[in-house]
Steps between C-alpha positions, in 0.01 A plus 500: 500500500142375471326252730578194288871581486509555878329164551749323273794662685377357830475154348857535373617572856353173628169618648205266472225583255239579767746722693598679179133568421441640851805728489414620149141583601636718783671722240251444215152451656340411170742222415360152435688194385395430145598199287787572269398476134737386233644780298359520145754453224609823345631558152644841584809536721454687824667839513792544736397627843542872547587644840233736627606835644547490879497118518820300554535164333762387755232371733395173343287219626798281588664777703226550758625337820337511840733684737341359814557147379869552415577697815315245711713219360820696566403587857401138561849388397662740748266412790555129431878543519465679834284215628764243399788687664298560819400134523855373449640738763239402760536130417874516567446686829222270618673173415857588596439724801150484648434128457852406608474714814153364581622141471796574729270663756263203493790265575638727774176559689385138457805394702429759768172345615234658719158643422619845377750337264239255370264791429773682310593187302135459399493861381826452308361194323194704399731770365697236312181378330404858411845559355457197275163644395664833418762319292223329302330837441830653389549222246146572379590869479788417266260304278244781489779752434608302194139481376465876557810565290350287223162676534334169591343600834259768616648828616403453866637146553858608580418780750242273664743215573772748601262660751407153631868420562541834679208426734647158578846642577360774724290241684806279548698795636228584750467136610878471539514809722216397733636143528851613593371762744273244662794266557746758634259723692148366554608143582800614701864510394710203616782654706695174481541555128497881472693702756329833425131421461394836644690685227346321203294723276173419331533393139308715249349341191682759287838361617443133417683320218170425325412869486809560286323298232186706563687824434633363171154376404327827586754705305447281193121510544499879459659477156306190394171658604563826318623331183208257504247782531668684214492185286129440566332474157271786397142430382537713185779493241712806450570606143829671585776370278775327700755237417439203729837342424688789663307468827535124520869489412581773751302316767688176436834681526397656832366167628822316416709769671278488811519121522877485446588771751235377745637147489857628543398713799322202657807281455731765649278558805471125556877458470557787743282336763633148452867596446564843655790696355798483733454143624839333503645172620854373509576134450430273793761277664496138612240423236239743639300741284230738628266750332310789652197704402313798640167437673189594299369735771624859485692648793357750746601670825412206722762280666370157401534508121586186309822591321599212274500127431804276449486157335769232513545403136790261546681337791502217751271673749572700815408458865353820640720459808806561282342762272601864516309764305607865520359796312622852430238754393618792285859468621408526869575273791497121494189331630512134587163337434403237754260216429151610605397320817201699625462811711837456673692632199516875469690756293674501165380228268376142519495196273167330449461148362179298479635148554611322819799277419757768602670467161514714191506282190501559124180661373398633842458872561566712808353845559683792662280744690548813708466427870419817691742723306405691187804396298357612166195711420576585137520873569730715293591288199191280539699183565771349722816315400533195724821297506444150641791288620426129544758303698542161664649504852713219637441541873768245587767727356313828517573570136248584233492447126321757285292302254366788289435875504181631336409860420125552473305817423197520730204725413 
């Protein structure tokens, strides 16, 4: 192949004229772009081309394809699919778990009052704003991932925004840990609310709910970064013959598989957290219906864990004076949970409610917590099976009516 043929092959691949001249001059230093003259008419037919010894005619001008360009496009498709799956997974976790828990905590500590609680509420509102910012960045990550798959963005855009999200999530985790520790330890634990302040452990940033998103983001960043570096365009074309269609089609197949299985895994994890396997409820009586759900926080060896939440979905309302709530953990003994009334209650479990009308009405939620006894730490199987019996007591007759029995898996 002479210089002119090499130049024409680069033009056929889509390179600009000035780039084609520069690349050709690297291989053929004496090459200059000359005007193409019209071919003179010939009366004699041209002889058929004869293959020269040692030279294969299989390598034609139209077959020269730049390997770096085709591989880069394929790797971009795969890295973009990873970015989409990562963003969807973190979006689900942030919106359904982290933001929901933060909003609940803001409401709870706003009602508590006092300077330490006000400081914590301010920190929680800052975290809520940062979580909305992270959601916006994740939506942007999905957009850049799509552009990367279509080869419409620079190679470093996707790893750059992924790294930015990671820094934000790590910062949120650190801020969450220092804010919680300041409330429970530096500002002084309120013994009227928590019966075992001296036993509370410091919260590490690595154990926060936000950091779960950081782990997912960091894991994805490793693959996105490596694939992006590998897809970085080379300054010089490679003359190795390669079929671009094979690379691109294979990349699209891999990308589709990654996105399908990634989305399915995200849905299953979300369903497991929101509707744990093993949760059961029989039909309520007297028109009452209740539903229960595990608390978002994971269990540990302490004796003040929040176990679960129960919502009245249907009914005429109950007076707490006539309410009876009993729990059985992993087939053990019955524990009757008393309504939390301050430091005078001790042992077993307590019921916490954040309103003051002494009634439990439709749509309202009560929380069942450990109260000085480690009823469930998640050891062994990693979860506890809690059977909750809700009854209404008629103190005039001394008889009780079981309204509903719930079985809730607590992690």
